[in-house]
DNA sequence: ACCTGAACACCGTTCAAGT
DNA sequence: ACCTGAACACCGTTCAAGT
């Protein structure tokens, strides 16, 4: 599915190894989370440990390739919601729901996202920042309607969204309450003076 | 300060080692968080690794001794606030503030607290549950005044409090916004029909 | 070019040997 | 009764040796 075309000048075996590593990583990270053993990934890929490091010099580089498609979709989704014929606060709530759902796909992902935001050297930094900015634009649009409190910014929003994703991942009993906690968060974001049903 | 009295029948050197381990643990966990290396703790305590395990058979057993005093204070504080001459939602907000402050003392503590809640075998389980119940009682009292929404329970509250503590720990820039995010959380907890200033 | 796996410096946990 | 540290099975990361 991903990166099917070989890179120009890349040897066929190298390209195949790269694909194998990514497939194995999807499995292992899916089971053990973003802190999964890289040795396990190499083993499952049937590849030497050095080969894994050659293709992905850091853990974040591997995660970035694994996650970029999903991140880009979320960034695009924010743009679509911004242009959609939808109440602005509704659009914001929809995006937060999509974000927390995706951030919950891998255990440990919210922590990785927050860590990466503070580390410009991380391979995940750029796409993570793009997501925060996209969410920030949705937030500001909603604030302009007066239905969302003006004293929060994109950093707050991204932090809260990750906090919600994190807590849902800590216990199944909490995961079942995710939507309700998200609604509670939206109420907290609502402007004090805005009328509520 | 802690456990100064020797236990009956305990050898003097054993008691001294236990104290040394706890002092070292306070330092090391303070620096590296709840996932700190136990080897580091033993080294700093000037004690063999087996001695550490003899006194504290699990990581949670060590953390429990390190944290119990603080946990008990929070549980007691909830009782005091329940009896205080204070608006119920004010009392709840005060307790949440105290909780998040303490949960932020050690990096990784919110995750340990949530994990421990789902593991009855953990040495931290009982005192953690007691804290959640104490917070739950404060919550119900506030709900009875009609100023706090009725569709949340102690589990929600504890989860949200830990989520807030967690996110504040992920970046210094977020830690600086903790009080504002707590206020936002309180707004989310407020009853939709309750008048707000 | 690329791959491999040994090597190094760490973990957590257990347990035989000491006092 | 208690303490010690070697032993075992793991990590992440690097790099000499191979093809």
XYZ file of C-alpha atoms (C1' of nucleotides) in Angstrom:
432
model
C 0.000 0.000 0.000
C 2.640 2.432 1.062
C 5.657 3.613 -0.947
C 5.151 0.976 -3.571
C 7.409 2.608 -6.126
C 11.112 1.932 -5.702
C 13.223 5.038 -5.198
C 15.417 5.936 -8.136
C 18.816 4.305 -7.891
C 17.774 2.105 -4.992
C 18.694 -1.525 -5.203
C 15.785 -3.931 -5.433
C 16.729 -5.819 -2.269
C 17.051 -2.584 -0.313
C 13.599 -1.500 -1.424
C 12.126 -4.853 -0.475
C 13.750 -4.698 2.951
C 12.355 -1.252 3.529
C 8.866 -2.492 2.735
C 9.273 -5.489 5.000
C 10.439 -3.317 7.869
C 7.423 -1.054 7.499
C 5.024 -3.988 7.440
C 6.636 -5.497 10.510
C 6.653 -2.110 12.256
C 2.922 -1.655 11.632
C 2.290 -4.997 13.306
C 4.681 -4.650 16.232
C 3.848 -1.005 16.966
C 0.176 -1.929 16.701
C 0.684 -4.478 19.439
C 3.259 -2.854 21.715
C 2.857 0.856 20.973
C 5.300 3.546 19.872
C 7.891 2.313 22.389
C 7.922 -1.184 20.888
C 11.241 -3.024 20.675
C 13.051 -2.204 17.435
C 14.714 -5.602 17.711
C 11.263 -7.154 17.505
C 10.577 -5.145 14.359
C 13.820 -6.295 12.731
C 13.153 -9.897 13.761
C 9.627 -9.875 12.409
C 10.863 -8.270 9.200
C 13.506 -10.987 8.869
C 16.204 -8.359 8.609
C 19.415 -7.559 10.467
C 19.269 -4.890 13.133
C 21.737 -2.752 11.190
C 19.473 -2.815 8.158
C 16.645 -1.333 10.177
C 18.922 1.465 11.404
C 20.218 2.079 7.895
C 16.703 2.668 6.567
C 15.392 4.448 9.658
C 18.181 6.034 11.678
C 15.870 6.907 14.570
C 12.672 5.557 16.052
C 10.906 8.765 15.048
C 12.003 8.306 11.431
C 10.272 4.929 11.394
C 7.165 6.297 13.122
C 7.067 9.228 10.748
C 6.872 6.968 7.706
C 4.290 4.848 9.478
C 2.127 7.792 10.478
C 2.586 10.484 7.855
C -0.290 9.392 5.657
C -2.686 9.528 8.594
C -1.314 12.880 9.740
C -1.698 14.389 6.297
C -5.279 13.144 6.151
C -6.040 14.910 9.415
C -4.436 18.122 8.215
C -6.459 17.913 4.986
C -9.611 17.110 6.914
C -9.183 20.331 8.903
C -9.067 22.253 5.613
C -12.194 20.561 4.319
C -14.069 21.249 7.550
C -13.008 24.868 7.337
C -14.700 25.161 3.922
C -17.690 22.985 4.791
C -21.198 24.326 5.289
C -21.177 23.524 8.981
C -21.416 25.442 12.228
C -17.847 26.320 13.175
C -18.011 24.718 16.596
C -19.481 21.588 15.025
C -16.555 21.468 12.579
C -14.118 21.846 15.469
C -15.788 19.052 17.432
C -15.711 16.766 14.394
C -12.018 17.358 13.870
C -11.204 16.750 17.526
C -13.108 13.492 17.321
C -11.179 12.398 14.235
C -7.897 13.432 15.827
C -8.405 11.586 19.104
C -9.534 8.515 17.220
C -6.349 8.443 15.170
C -4.085 9.365 18.084
C -5.536 6.331 19.837
C -4.482 3.855 17.140
C -1.074 3.282 18.706
C -0.449 3.107 22.395
C 2.012 5.829 23.395
C 1.283 7.964 20.354
C -0.021 11.019 22.239
C 3.208 11.083 24.258
C 5.267 10.775 21.068
C 3.322 13.622 19.462
C 3.827 15.944 22.397
C 7.522 15.078 22.712
C 8.136 15.593 19.017
C 6.578 19.047 19.085
C 9.349 20.265 21.346
C 12.151 18.671 19.350
C 12.810 20.301 15.965
C 15.303 17.534 15.170
C 12.618 14.849 15.317
C 11.467 13.409 12.018
C 7.920 13.747 13.307
C 8.254 17.432 14.133
C 7.076 18.966 10.857
C 3.936 16.928 10.255
C 2.997 17.218 13.906
C 3.350 20.982 13.791
C 1.273 21.074 10.604
C -1.510 19.224 12.391
C -1.438 21.621 15.309
C -1.599 24.596 12.956
C -4.481 23.067 11.005
C -6.400 22.527 14.239
C -5.514 26.073 15.284
C -7.104 27.511 12.141
C -10.311 25.599 12.846
C -10.240 26.908 16.392
C -9.819 30.541 15.345
C -12.647 30.261 12.833
C -14.890 28.952 15.604
C -13.744 31.702 17.937
C -14.745 34.336 15.381
C -18.343 33.188 15.588
C -18.261 33.954 19.303
C -19.306 30.481 20.326
C -15.831 29.438 21.446
C -13.964 31.222 24.226
C -11.257 33.535 22.930
C -8.632 32.780 25.591
C -7.398 29.480 24.136
C -5.017 28.925 21.236
C -3.876 26.095 18.995
C -1.310 24.954 21.548
C -4.013 24.572 24.198
C -6.266 22.751 21.765
C -3.581 20.326 20.662
C -2.560 19.673 24.248
C -6.141 19.001 25.320
C -6.765 16.724 22.346
C -3.680 14.707 23.182
C -4.576 14.589 26.867
C -7.959 13.153 25.914
C -6.355 10.592 23.613
C -3.892 9.663 26.310
C -6.440 9.110 29.035
C -8.641 7.017 26.744
C -5.638 4.779 26.265
C -4.972 4.250 29.963
C -7.987 2.029 30.657
C -10.654 0.381 28.532
C -13.321 1.682 30.907
C -12.205 5.221 30.073
C -11.950 4.528 26.347
C -15.661 3.729 26.370
C -16.313 7.226 27.732
C -14.179 9.061 25.203
C -17.010 10.671 23.293
C -18.670 11.894 26.454
C -15.403 13.361 27.736
C -14.892 15.028 24.380
C -18.339 16.603 24.661
C -17.370 17.815 28.127
C -14.216 19.324 26.674
C -16.272 21.097 24.002
C -18.478 22.543 26.741
C -15.352 23.812 28.428
C -14.261 25.411 25.179
C -17.664 27.032 24.651
C -17.862 30.734 25.264
C -19.361 31.517 28.682
C -21.816 33.991 27.118
C -22.890 31.763 24.233
C -26.368 30.303 24.608
C -26.488 26.580 24.994
C -29.293 24.095 24.307
C 11.369 12.140 58.132
C 9.599 9.033 57.031
C 9.259 5.784 58.990
C 11.796 6.842 61.549
C 10.894 4.152 64.031
C 12.492 0.778 63.435
C 10.031 -2.071 62.956
C 9.878 -4.528 65.825
C 12.330 -7.348 65.356
C 14.065 -5.662 62.451
C 17.805 -5.610 62.481
C 19.373 -2.201 62.781
C 21.332 -2.498 59.543
C 18.203 -3.585 57.658
C 16.335 -0.573 58.946
C 19.148 1.744 57.975
C 19.289 0.257 54.482
C 15.561 0.732 54.053
C 15.903 4.399 54.958
C 18.822 4.860 52.590
C 16.880 3.271 49.745
C 13.936 5.587 50.310
C 16.162 8.653 50.385
C 17.894 7.594 47.186
C 14.560 6.763 45.559
C 13.179 10.214 46.361
C 16.177 11.747 44.604
C 16.326 9.448 41.591
C 12.567 9.333 41.000
C 12.519 13.108 41.396
C 15.011 13.361 38.553
C 13.989 10.520 36.233
C 10.340 9.929 37.105
C 8.429 6.840 38.194
C 10.182 4.747 35.525
C 13.625 5.577 36.910
C 16.261 2.847 36.948
C 16.085 0.774 40.129
C 19.772 0.057 39.675
C 20.380 3.789 39.959
C 18.413 3.831 43.184
C 20.432 0.936 44.648
C 23.688 2.546 43.536
C 22.822 5.914 45.049
C 21.711 4.177 48.244
C 25.055 2.326 48.399
C 23.209 -0.955 48.597
C 23.185 -4.211 46.645
C 20.459 -4.662 44.074
C 19.110 -7.666 45.958
C 18.713 -5.561 49.088
C 16.474 -3.156 47.247
C 14.307 -6.033 46.024
C 14.197 -7.555 49.475
C 12.783 -4.367 50.970
C 10.596 -3.460 48.013
C 9.693 -6.498 45.927
C 8.128 -4.403 43.156
C 8.552 -0.918 41.744
C 5.052 -0.066 42.934
C 5.910 -1.127 46.485
C 8.728 1.409 46.482
C 6.550 4.110 44.948
C 3.780 3.374 47.406
C 6.047 4.039 50.382
C 7.367 7.131 48.664
C 3.927 8.510 47.858
C 1.548 7.276 50.527
C 1.957 10.262 52.810
C 1.069 12.623 49.985
C -1.857 10.492 48.887
C -3.270 10.351 52.383
C -2.970 14.118 52.650
C -5.023 14.503 49.477
C -7.670 12.100 50.723
C -7.830 13.981 54.012
C -7.961 17.300 52.204
C -11.042 16.119 50.308
C -12.736 15.391 53.635
C -11.841 18.816 55.010
C -13.134 20.554 51.884
C -16.372 18.583 52.170
C -16.926 20.016 55.651
C -15.643 23.499 54.837
C -17.863 26.542 54.539
C -17.228 26.863 50.806
C -19.282 26.686 47.643
C -19.251 23.049 46.566
C -17.885 23.736 43.099
C -15.167 25.906 44.645
C -14.212 23.045 46.949
C -14.059 20.692 43.980
C -11.875 23.078 41.997
C -9.536 23.509 44.950
C -9.121 19.779 45.345
C -8.473 19.274 41.645
C -5.822 21.944 41.819
C -4.131 20.270 44.780
C -4.340 16.890 43.091
C -2.837 17.968 39.789
C -0.095 19.799 41.605
C 0.893 16.679 43.535
C 0.479 14.349 40.563
C 2.954 16.592 38.772
C 5.732 16.135 41.334
C 7.083 13.026 39.605
C 7.265 12.585 35.887
C 5.229 9.546 34.873
C 3.113 9.589 38.027
C -0.256 10.125 36.289
C 0.423 7.046 34.143
C 1.401 5.036 37.240
C -1.779 6.121 39.015
C -4.021 5.136 36.131
C -2.247 1.807 35.647
C -2.438 0.972 39.321
C -6.174 1.565 39.428
C -6.731 -1.346 37.084
C -4.383 -3.700 38.916
C -5.655 -4.868 42.335
C -2.301 -6.565 42.943
C -0.416 -3.294 42.799
C 0.834 -1.920 46.099
C -0.461 1.465 44.964
C -3.970 0.213 44.258
C -5.621 0.836 47.623
C -4.425 4.371 48.292
C -5.110 5.320 44.696
C -8.661 4.012 44.909
C -9.137 5.876 48.189
C -8.140 9.103 46.461
C -10.556 8.523 43.625
C -13.374 7.832 46.080
C -12.563 10.938 48.085
C -12.678 13.032 44.923
C -15.904 11.297 43.950
C -17.568 12.339 47.201
C -16.584 15.958 46.583
C -17.984 15.661 43.069
C -21.335 14.281 44.214
C -21.697 16.991 46.822
C -21.127 19.590 44.117
C -23.592 17.860 41.810
C -26.275 18.044 44.508
C -26.101 21.829 44.398
C -26.982 21.643 40.702
C -23.929 23.600 39.620
C -22.070 20.548 38.327
C -23.445 18.366 35.534
C -24.933 15.109 36.783
C -23.602 12.862 34.002
C -20.058 12.491 35.296
C -18.773 10.258 38.073
C -15.664 9.817 40.169
C -14.002 7.725 37.487
C -14.453 10.516 34.940
C -13.184 13.075 37.394
C -10.095 11.088 38.318
C -9.346 10.384 34.673
C -9.671 14.044 33.724
C -7.518 15.142 36.652
C -4.797 12.715 35.607
C -5.067 13.741 31.965
C -4.521 17.338 33.016
C -1.529 16.389 35.166
C -0.115 14.329 32.340
C -0.354 17.020 29.698
C 1.188 19.620 32.008
C 4.150 17.295 32.302
C 4.678 16.898 28.556
C 6.033 20.397 27.920
C 7.023 23.326 30.125
C 4.968 25.633 27.905
C 1.869 23.617 28.805
C 2.759 23.427 32.490
C 2.573 27.221 32.588
C -1.029 26.994 31.369
C -2.135 24.368 33.851
C -4.345 26.638 35.952
C -6.089 28.012 32.881
C -6.716 24.519 31.513
C -8.054 23.485 34.908
C -10.484 26.411 34.807
C -11.550 25.277 31.344
C -12.120 21.790 32.709
C -14.248 23.230 35.514
C -16.334 25.062 32.917
C -16.816 21.757 31.148
C -17.946 20.203 34.399
C -20.368 23.045 35.116
C -24.022 22.291 34.653
C -25.336 23.655 31.332
C -28.257 25.317 33.072
C -26.286 26.825 35.927
C -25.814 30.581 35.643
C -22.245 31.661 35.022
C -20.579 34.970 35.681
C 25.621 -0.263 -1.882
C 23.916 -2.775 1.149
C 23.446 -6.404 4.764
C 24.720 -8.912 9.006
C 25.382 -9.798 13.667
C 28.787 -9.273 17.286
C 29.971 -5.829 20.663
C 29.072 -2.415 24.182
C 26.609 -0.338 27.736
C 22.633 -0.458 29.746
C 17.937 -2.589 31.906
C 14.709 -5.705 35.436
C 14.674 -9.730 38.108
C 16.354 -13.890 40.458
C 19.150 -16.493 43.390
C 23.425 -18.998 45.110
C 26.871 -17.774 48.135
C 28.342 -15.398 51.860
C 28.149 -12.969 56.953
C 18.163 -12.654 59.059
C 20.078 -10.096 55.884
C 23.322 -8.612 52.188
C 25.898 -9.033 47.829
C 26.728 -9.310 43.121
C 26.945 -12.594 39.386
C 23.791 -14.523 36.061
C 20.115 -14.411 32.701
C 17.350 -12.473 29.315
C 16.354 -8.534 27.499
C 17.119 -3.390 25.443
C 19.146 0.652 21.949
C 22.903 1.794 19.156
C 27.253 1.332 16.612
C 30.378 -0.604 13.480
C 33.824 -4.034 11.500
C 33.390 -7.579 8.375
C 31.301 -9.503 4.688
C 28.708 -9.780 -0.319
